[in-house]
Amino acid sequence: MQYALAIDTKRCIGCNTCAVACKIENNLPDTMWWNRVLTVGGDHTDTPQGSFPHLSMSYITLSCQHCKNPACTKVCPVGATYKDSETGIVMQDYKKCIGCRYCMAACPYNGVRNFNWREPEYTFDFSQGSEDVPSLVKGTVSKCILCNHRVKKGLEPACVAACPERARTFGDIDDPNSAISKLLASRSNYQLLDEKGTNPSVRFLS
Amino acid sequence: MRKVASVAAVVAVIGLCAWIFQCMNGLQVTGMRDQSSWGLYITNFMFFVGLSAGGLIISSAPKVFKLKGFGNISKVAVLTSIVCTILAICFVVVDLGSPWNIWHLFVYGHFTSPLMWDLCVLTLYLVLSIVYLVMLRREDDAAGVSSKLRGMSIAAFLVAILVHSVTAWIFSLNVSRAFWNTSLMAPWFVASALVSGTALVLVVVVALRRAGKLRLEDENVQKMAFILGVFVAVDLFFLFCDVLTGAYGGAGDAYDAIIMVLAGPVAPFFWAEVILGVVCLVIAFKPRLRASANLCVVASICAILGVFCKRAQIIEDGFGNVNLTYPGVETGPAVHGADGAWQGIGSALAYWPTGLECLVVLGIIALGVAVFCFVYPKIGQDR
Ligand code: SF4
């Protein structure tokens, strides 16, 4: 089994709802984002690519790619980041992590692994997240775990459930009959940095 | 020596306080962020493993290959190596975000990690070099080399090569960073280790001689300076191979990584390395210049700084050259944030250390000086 995300770049409007839903669900501290919306082309965020009048604008979302051949899990000296054999999700164990940040050096995708550089700080003095998310720990690495706590209960990850454009599809890509496999079979799609050989489970429909 | 040791001890204590401050406040007090997750500490880790391995190799090589050595430098060189190994381990420890979890390495050790390999080899290396020093102290060089000592030299020599190769693999096995991902890195690290290790031993023995703590003929200083020149030449050759291979393609990840060191924000480190190397070569290969022990020390300092510049490039280019080129990707979450320290991909250095990091580094180096001064009188060096 390999849980995966398919993101429809034709549907995505760059509204950042998924990023915010993720932040709330996982009770992420101020300034930390596990999922971000990035503009394709353009010189700055939210600027079009191409030159007038041939302009176009599209977005991708960037979070842990839950690779089939992850670079991070191999290099972790204590096995604090590991591929869950049941779900294919790349997990993160805050209790085990020693904070060497080797996984961050080994991951080819920029900024998807987030280190807790300080004691997590929150604007609100109450927790916003789901009650079953573990608290973040100073001096350890954290990242998207595909809302493992929701998936276990049969729910979709928060970012998928929240997307107003229904641009995000979640499912098992090892099962040819799953909705996501059918969607990927019917549409052209790509992976980020496929040349690195990590075989990401996040696909972008184009 | 007493005085040096006490001053160093005070600096070491200041460094320790700085590290405790860092532990309490988290690594936010360093210049490292999500985008450039390693900095001065890991730079120094690579650098000191090199200093250590190089020192041990030049002290054991004459025994391994049954050559005439460099006079009675063996014990000093091995002691320098031991101190540098201890410092290298310290640099990894201060880099950890959760040093209180360090025991996890022994309990949950995950052996696909090159960091784990390095830990094993470093420990083995430290033990071997301490045993080696004890053996050297017992059998004074005059009586010739016993077969036991020779066996030990061979073991120490091989593990010294291995230890710096594994350190190279920590970086070069990553597909994520174009600048690192080259099979040249391990042999190159060994060459650089020989450069910086020989240079450090040369500086230390000349200083000890000046202080009247070591007897050493000028001829041996010159010989070391010459061999240093040879090592620098090999190191520069590897540098050229790497640059040519990256640049020749004219496009792609490897090309971008090389352009970043040739003409990008990391260029000062690259050109400093080249210039320092050439200065060292000139002094080492001109018999008239080499005749002056002071100039030999200058050459050595150039060589050491040159290798440090290479180590800095590995960090700056590795992290500065991002793979995903969407605007804003390099800002990263929780990182440079609103202060906008980043100006865009590849246009600025990815990382610059804070004063606190420098204090910790100075403290660790001072610890090494203090340990060296403390142990040196006990190794039975004839004066
Ligand atoms: S930072 Fe934590 S998860 Fe990452 S490699 Fe080090 S110990 Fe493993």
XYZ file of C-alpha atoms and ligand atoms in Angstrom:
597
model
C 0.000 0.000 0.000
C 1.191 3.467 -0.800
C -0.981 6.383 0.182
C -0.538 9.260 -2.216
C -1.808 12.681 -3.197
C -2.782 13.834 -6.665
C -2.921 17.588 -7.083
C -4.799 18.938 -10.056
C -2.867 22.006 -11.199
C -5.742 22.820 -13.589
C -8.125 23.133 -10.674
C -5.865 24.711 -8.059
C -6.461 28.466 -7.708
C -3.661 29.108 -5.214
C -6.042 30.045 -2.403
C -3.831 28.553 0.339
C -6.778 26.849 2.046
C -4.924 23.531 2.171
C -1.905 25.209 3.755
C -4.056 26.798 6.460
C -6.091 23.621 7.047
C -2.845 21.724 7.544
C -1.532 24.342 9.926
C -4.664 24.239 12.061
C -5.142 20.466 12.006
C -1.586 19.810 13.112
C -1.414 22.752 15.507
C 1.700 24.123 13.824
C 3.510 26.920 15.624
C 3.745 30.454 14.234
C 5.871 30.676 11.070
C 5.819 26.923 10.428
C 4.053 25.538 7.366
C 4.143 21.854 6.427
C 2.301 22.509 3.195
C 2.893 25.583 1.059
C 1.438 26.939 -2.163
C 4.037 27.995 -4.737
C 3.604 29.870 -7.970
C 4.831 28.203 -11.158
C 7.009 30.481 -13.287
C 6.880 34.189 -12.535
C 9.484 36.185 -10.684
C 7.562 36.393 -7.425
C 4.787 34.583 -5.635
C 1.428 35.217 -7.346
C 2.904 36.692 -10.502
C 2.225 35.161 -13.921
C 4.736 33.442 -16.150
C 5.432 34.385 -19.752
C 5.306 37.883 -21.227
C 2.272 39.973 -22.060
C -0.083 39.102 -23.739
C 0.937 35.445 -23.438
C 0.602 35.159 -19.692
C -0.423 32.172 -17.651
C -0.599 31.445 -13.981
C -0.630 28.176 -12.088
C 0.295 26.769 -8.712
C 1.702 23.704 -7.092
C 1.580 22.781 -3.439
C 4.707 21.571 -1.745
C 4.867 19.270 1.253
C 6.590 15.981 2.080
C 6.516 13.859 -1.076
C 6.250 10.529 0.788
C 8.698 9.020 -1.668
C 8.719 5.336 -2.464
C 12.509 5.534 -2.275
C 12.998 8.233 0.344
C 16.442 9.770 0.766
C 15.732 10.932 4.315
C 14.915 7.595 5.946
C 18.137 5.988 4.763
C 20.378 8.611 6.327
C 18.663 8.990 9.701
C 21.122 7.575 12.244
C 18.414 6.566 14.729
C 15.500 5.633 12.487
C 13.434 8.577 13.727
C 12.133 9.131 10.234
C 10.913 5.924 8.618
C 8.574 4.607 6.004
C 5.503 3.073 7.556
C 5.269 -0.335 5.935
C 1.501 -0.457 6.159
C 0.582 2.906 4.655
C 3.736 3.951 2.802
C 3.672 7.237 4.715
C 7.071 8.653 5.682
C 6.665 9.090 9.420
C 8.517 11.183 11.933
C 9.176 10.175 15.536
C 9.774 13.310 17.617
C 10.773 11.248 20.624
C 13.577 9.443 18.831
C 14.963 12.308 16.732
C 18.303 13.661 17.944
C 18.092 16.759 15.775
C 21.145 16.116 13.581
C 19.244 17.453 10.538
C 20.870 14.934 8.216
C 17.422 14.158 6.790
C 17.047 17.823 5.835
C 20.364 17.762 4.009
C 19.433 14.527 2.247
C 15.944 15.586 1.121
C 16.043 17.096 -2.370
C 12.763 18.991 -1.897
C 13.314 22.399 -0.383
C 11.736 23.293 2.910
C 9.413 20.301 3.350
C 11.236 19.205 6.480
C 10.866 21.720 9.266
C 13.189 21.892 12.208
C 11.967 23.261 15.520
C 14.640 25.890 15.974
C 13.051 27.001 19.252
C 10.356 25.979 21.701
C 7.175 26.074 19.546
C 5.440 29.451 19.957
C 1.752 30.038 19.277
C -0.324 33.157 18.841
C -3.198 31.536 20.719
C -2.773 30.153 24.192
C -4.885 27.112 23.417
C -4.217 24.267 21.032
C -6.067 24.501 17.728
C -5.135 21.140 16.346
C -6.738 17.762 16.407
C -6.396 16.203 19.845
C -4.490 13.189 18.560
C -1.575 15.026 16.958
C 1.634 14.755 18.971
C 3.063 18.068 20.212
C 6.121 19.396 18.412
C 9.398 19.239 20.276
C 12.177 21.825 20.296
C 15.344 20.552 18.634
C 13.674 17.901 16.468
C 12.505 17.717 12.868
C 8.829 17.711 11.915
C 6.971 17.542 8.619
C 3.784 16.456 6.858
C 2.793 12.906 7.841
C -0.232 12.863 5.529
C -2.448 13.367 8.595
C -1.693 9.842 9.680
C -4.001 10.318 12.687
C -6.969 11.070 10.386
C -6.085 8.404 7.839
C -6.081 5.779 10.594
C -9.695 6.731 11.311
C -10.631 6.425 7.659
C -10.640 10.175 7.021
C -8.820 12.085 4.300
C -5.910 14.355 5.197
C -7.068 17.814 6.291
C -5.654 19.533 3.208
C -7.668 17.247 0.912
C -10.894 17.660 2.852
C -10.540 21.446 2.950
C -9.721 22.169 -0.694
C -12.655 24.237 -2.074
C -11.690 23.460 -5.673
C -11.529 19.705 -5.079
C -8.082 19.820 -6.600
C -6.641 17.286 -4.186
C -7.236 13.535 -4.303
C -6.015 11.118 -1.692
C -5.745 7.344 -1.969
C -3.691 4.210 -2.457
C -1.735 4.258 -5.712
C -0.752 0.611 -5.343
C -4.390 -0.350 -5.762
C -5.292 -0.028 -9.464
C -8.978 0.305 -8.636
C -8.666 3.234 -6.261
C -10.033 6.601 -7.349
C -6.580 8.124 -7.355
C -5.110 5.370 -9.558
C -7.941 5.785 -12.044
C -7.496 9.534 -12.048
C -3.740 9.209 -12.654
C -4.364 6.703 -15.439
C -6.725 9.096 -17.174
C -4.692 12.296 -16.933
C -1.111 13.242 -17.735
C 0.794 13.886 -14.547
C 4.296 14.487 -13.252
C 6.401 14.177 -10.110
C 8.730 16.809 -8.713
C 12.433 16.133 -9.365
C 11.757 12.656 -10.698
C 15.364 12.604 -11.959
C 16.563 12.227 -8.376
C 15.154 8.722 -8.271
C 13.164 9.226 -5.072
C 9.860 8.317 -6.768
C 7.555 10.739 -4.939
C 4.000 9.699 -4.132
C 2.713 13.213 -4.720
C 1.640 13.609 -8.352
C 0.685 16.766 -10.190
C -2.029 16.479 -12.820
C -1.285 18.761 -15.714
C 52.878 26.126 27.950
C 51.120 26.393 31.311
C 50.052 29.925 30.452
C 48.719 28.930 27.041
C 46.823 26.061 28.605
C 45.167 28.229 31.244
C 44.108 30.902 28.759
C 42.742 28.172 26.486
C 40.882 26.607 29.388
C 39.168 29.926 30.140
C 38.102 30.310 26.493
C 36.850 26.724 26.546
C 34.677 27.476 29.553
C 33.233 30.531 27.773
C 32.463 28.280 24.794
C 30.779 25.781 27.101
C 28.569 28.538 28.512
C 27.669 29.594 24.976
C 26.694 26.015 24.169
C 24.536 25.750 27.295
C 22.832 28.965 26.220
C 22.239 27.399 22.804
C 20.768 24.251 24.388
C 18.368 26.333 26.441
C 17.182 28.584 23.629
C 17.308 26.114 20.763
C 19.273 26.346 17.550
C 17.466 29.574 16.629
C 20.488 31.334 18.153
C 22.631 30.017 15.296
C 22.576 31.179 11.692
C 21.209 27.825 10.523
C 17.665 27.593 9.186
C 15.530 25.063 7.339
C 17.084 25.979 4.013
C 20.671 25.730 5.229
C 20.342 23.196 7.970
C 24.067 22.713 8.588
C 26.586 25.453 9.223
C 29.842 26.286 10.908
C 29.712 23.294 13.236
C 29.538 20.718 10.467
C 32.090 22.705 8.435
C 34.433 22.354 11.381
C 33.537 18.728 11.844
C 34.720 17.926 8.301
C 37.703 20.181 8.757
C 38.877 18.610 12.000
C 38.399 15.031 10.846
C 40.696 16.052 7.985
C 43.275 17.659 10.263
C 43.253 14.539 12.355
C 43.451 11.974 9.560
C 46.188 13.895 7.757
C 48.351 14.152 10.854
C 48.085 10.469 11.541
C 48.792 9.498 7.956
C 52.032 11.454 7.707
C 53.259 10.151 11.032
C 52.496 6.526 10.238
C 53.271 6.450 6.498
C 57.085 6.326 6.925
C 56.710 3.238 9.098
C 54.175 1.623 6.802
C 56.298 2.074 3.684
C 59.638 1.712 5.515
C 60.769 5.182 4.506
C 62.884 7.672 6.323
C 60.486 9.855 8.292
C 60.514 13.493 9.257
C 62.613 13.218 12.402
C 61.013 12.821 15.784
C 57.616 14.208 14.942
C 55.653 10.956 15.182
C 54.414 11.373 18.705
C 53.514 15.040 18.287
C 51.672 14.242 15.073
C 49.672 11.431 16.666
C 48.845 13.583 19.680
C 47.651 16.362 17.349
C 45.498 13.796 15.560
C 43.956 12.522 18.754
C 43.099 16.039 19.878
C 41.562 16.849 16.486
C 39.446 13.683 16.573
C 38.078 14.635 19.977
C 37.270 18.112 18.661
C 35.558 16.675 15.582
C 33.287 14.633 17.849
C 32.576 17.760 19.924
C 31.507 19.585 16.772
C 28.902 16.947 15.974
C 27.579 17.073 19.515
C 27.136 20.864 19.569
C 25.391 20.662 16.208
C 22.645 18.395 17.544
C 19.280 19.973 18.199
C 18.556 17.474 20.979
C 21.944 16.545 22.467
C 20.136 15.058 25.458
C 18.954 12.324 23.082
C 22.473 11.403 22.009
C 22.200 8.010 23.696
C 19.620 7.087 21.038
C 22.573 6.552 18.696
C 23.663 3.566 20.767
C 20.189 2.210 21.386
C 18.403 2.801 18.079
C 21.474 2.881 15.779
C 20.303 2.721 12.156
C 23.153 1.380 10.083
C 22.131 2.578 6.646
C 23.136 6.051 7.770
C 26.623 7.246 6.806
C 26.570 9.248 10.036
C 26.367 5.964 11.919
C 29.270 4.555 9.894
C 31.256 7.624 10.735
C 30.475 7.281 14.401
C 31.784 3.700 14.400
C 34.896 4.499 12.391
C 35.655 7.620 14.433
C 35.435 5.666 17.681
C 37.659 2.912 16.311
C 40.039 5.545 15.022
C 40.231 7.354 18.346
C 40.966 4.134 20.216
C 43.553 3.014 17.662
C 45.404 6.299 17.690
C 45.530 6.396 21.479
C 46.937 2.850 21.544
C 49.343 3.831 18.799
C 50.587 6.810 20.812
C 51.100 4.643 23.869
C 53.101 2.146 21.782
C 55.172 4.920 20.259
C 55.946 6.224 23.697
C 57.115 2.800 24.817
C 59.351 1.995 21.900
C 61.489 4.955 21.236
C 62.198 5.448 17.572
C 65.932 4.960 18.022
C 65.688 1.192 18.438
C 64.130 0.744 15.007
C 60.564 -0.261 14.371
C 59.299 -3.478 15.911
C 56.886 -5.591 13.937
C 54.146 -4.929 16.455
C 54.528 -1.182 16.057
C 54.622 -1.541 12.299
C 51.398 -3.563 12.357
C 49.811 -0.863 14.442
C 51.041 1.825 12.032
C 49.428 0.000 9.143
C 46.125 -0.330 10.993
C 46.161 3.332 12.039
C 47.106 4.407 8.523
C 44.229 2.493 6.929
C 41.638 3.624 9.448
C 42.805 7.238 9.039
C 42.114 6.993 5.309
C 38.786 5.321 5.977
C 37.668 7.877 8.530
C 37.920 10.758 6.120
C 36.397 8.792 3.269
C 33.361 8.050 5.410
C 33.150 11.732 6.288
C 33.100 12.487 2.569
C 30.352 9.912 2.047
C 28.139 11.690 4.576
C 27.921 14.349 1.890
C 28.637 12.670 -1.405
C 26.021 9.925 -1.060
C 23.201 12.488 -1.171
C 21.401 12.892 -4.469
C 19.848 16.045 -3.062
C 22.843 18.354 -3.524
C 24.513 18.514 -6.909
C 27.715 19.968 -5.485
C 28.159 16.988 -3.154
C 27.036 14.092 -5.239
C 30.364 13.104 -6.791
C 32.438 9.960 -6.393
C 35.539 12.162 -6.399
C 34.706 13.421 -2.960
C 36.209 10.598 -0.872
C 39.650 10.569 -2.538
C 39.558 14.342 -2.591
C 38.813 14.484 1.135
C 41.803 12.223 1.764
C 44.001 14.547 -0.306
C 42.712 17.599 1.557
C 43.243 15.786 4.833
C 46.876 15.234 3.910
C 47.191 18.931 3.090
C 45.664 20.286 6.268
C 47.038 17.549 8.539
C 50.634 17.936 7.336
C 50.337 21.708 7.552
C 48.986 21.595 11.093
C 51.735 19.240 12.265
C 54.309 21.513 10.647
C 52.957 24.578 12.429
C 52.805 22.734 15.745
C 56.342 21.309 15.562
C 57.884 24.630 14.523
C 56.062 26.347 17.371
C 57.209 23.704 19.851
C 60.761 24.017 18.576
C 60.613 27.766 18.990
C 59.418 27.255 22.576
C 62.330 24.900 23.189
C 60.082 21.901 23.716
C 61.124 19.859 20.696
C 64.330 19.044 18.864
C 63.961 19.074 15.098
C 66.462 19.667 12.292
C 65.747 22.287 9.667
C 66.124 19.621 7.024
C 63.020 17.847 8.319
C 60.956 21.031 8.298
C 61.921 21.550 4.674
C 61.089 17.972 3.841
C 57.631 18.380 5.352
C 57.109 21.636 3.488
C 58.033 19.943 0.231
C 55.671 17.041 0.794
C 52.986 19.570 1.747
C 53.499 21.140 -1.676
C 52.967 17.765 -3.320
C 49.714 17.249 -1.411
C 48.480 20.738 -2.289
C 49.201 20.032 -5.953
C 47.094 16.853 -5.804
C 44.325 18.736 -4.019
C 44.286 21.478 -6.647
C 44.250 18.843 -9.380
C 41.108 17.311 -7.871
C 39.604 20.787 -7.626
C 40.268 21.315 -11.310
C 38.746 17.938 -12.234
C 35.613 18.783 -10.281
C 35.219 22.240 -11.789
C 35.848 21.032 -15.317
C 33.382 18.158 -15.019
C 30.667 20.427 -13.680
C 31.270 23.333 -16.004
C 31.759 21.429 -19.269
C 28.114 20.376 -19.526
C 27.118 24.024 -19.830
C 23.737 23.491 -18.166
C 22.021 21.445 -15.505
C 22.332 21.000 -11.765
C 26.066 20.259 -11.681
C 26.730 23.281 -13.865
C 24.658 25.580 -11.643
C 26.518 24.308 -8.607
C 29.904 25.028 -10.179
C 28.885 28.479 -11.425
C 27.857 29.299 -7.909
C 31.418 28.753 -6.688
C 33.123 30.251 -9.733
C 31.116 33.436 -10.051
C 28.251 33.309 -7.565
C 28.013 34.290 -3.929
C 30.322 31.460 -2.865
C 33.116 32.630 -5.196
C 35.221 34.382 -2.506
C 35.718 31.026 -0.793
C 36.641 29.336 -4.042
C 39.153 31.900 -5.232
C 40.649 32.225 -1.771
C 41.221 28.474 -1.835
C 42.939 28.688 -5.222
C 45.151 31.661 -4.300
C 46.112 30.227 -0.924
C 46.977 26.931 -2.604
C 49.189 28.627 -5.187
C 51.019 30.652 -2.521
C 51.665 27.438 -0.631
C 52.918 25.716 -3.779
C 55.381 28.511 -4.553
C 56.872 28.452 -1.059
C 56.987 24.676 -0.907
C 58.639 24.147 -4.267
C 61.181 26.993 -4.221
C 64.168 25.655 -2.230
C 65.250 29.179 -1.312
C 61.873 30.063 0.196
C 61.417 26.679 1.803
C 64.727 27.135 3.627
C 63.053 29.567 5.996
C 61.052 27.830 8.690
C 58.915 30.955 9.044
C 57.898 30.826 5.406
C 57.115 27.144 5.805
C 54.738 28.126 8.573
C 53.175 30.740 6.279
C 52.743 28.077 3.593
C 51.130 25.777 6.128
C 48.706 28.406 7.343
C 47.755 29.129 3.722
C 47.167 25.428 3.174
C 45.022 25.083 6.279
C 42.914 28.145 5.416
C 42.567 26.892 1.848
C 41.113 23.590 3.014
C 38.779 25.447 5.368
C 37.554 27.528 2.422
C 36.754 24.302 0.576
C 34.796 23.047 3.565
C 32.848 26.309 3.675
C 32.022 25.948 -0.026
C 30.595 22.491 0.614
C 28.094 23.956 3.067
C 27.342 27.208 1.226
C 27.008 25.746 -2.239
C 25.287 22.570 -1.098
C 22.498 24.457 0.636
C 22.527 27.600 -1.498
C 21.857 25.815 -4.743
C 18.188 24.882 -4.380
C 16.615 22.217 -6.575
C 13.100 23.586 -6.806
C 13.147 26.995 -8.415
C 9.662 28.264 -7.655
C 9.726 31.836 -6.373
C 9.568 31.905 -2.614
C 10.598 28.266 -2.167
C 13.923 29.305 -0.688
C 12.360 31.404 2.049
C 11.203 28.221 3.630
C 8.808 27.986 6.496
C 9.896 29.103 9.944
C 13.094 30.388 8.474
C 14.421 33.667 7.273
C 10.839 34.747 7.583
C 9.778 38.345 7.517
C 13.229 39.846 7.947
C 13.870 38.937 4.306
C 17.505 38.024 4.705
C 17.192 36.118 1.437
C 17.180 37.920 -1.841
C 16.387 35.025 -4.084
C 17.835 31.815 -5.324
C 21.605 31.810 -5.545
C 22.046 35.556 -5.195
C 23.195 35.588 -1.601
C 24.972 33.279 0.788
C 22.595 30.712 2.211
C 24.138 30.850 5.617
C 26.291 33.013 7.808
C 27.240 32.071 11.373
C 26.153 34.102 14.376
C 28.551 35.362 17.037
C 27.339 32.667 19.376
C 28.281 29.903 16.951
C 31.737 31.430 16.630
C 32.068 31.474 20.423
C 31.185 27.790 20.645
C 33.671 26.990 17.877
C 36.417 29.021 19.558
C 35.648 27.277 22.826
C 36.015 23.853 21.259
C 39.282 24.767 19.570
C 40.550 26.189 22.864
C 39.610 22.931 24.535
C 41.876 21.194 22.020
C 44.756 23.556 22.751
C 44.328 23.016 26.471
C 44.254 19.237 26.128
C 47.305 19.304 23.879
C 49.303 21.467 26.312
C 48.265 19.256 29.177
C 49.165 15.939 27.566
C 52.248 16.981 25.599
C 54.693 16.896 28.549
C 53.529 13.359 29.282
C 54.267 11.767 25.917
C 57.995 11.592 26.608
C 59.082 13.818 23.762
C 62.838 14.305 23.871
C 63.855 17.911 23.570
S 17.213 15.164 12.393
Fe 16.102 13.541 13.453
S 14.881 12.527 11.848
Fe 16.424 13.771 10.814
S 18.135 12.384 10.418
Fe 18.587 13.393 12.394
S 17.716 12.054 13.955
Fe 16.820 11.419 11.975
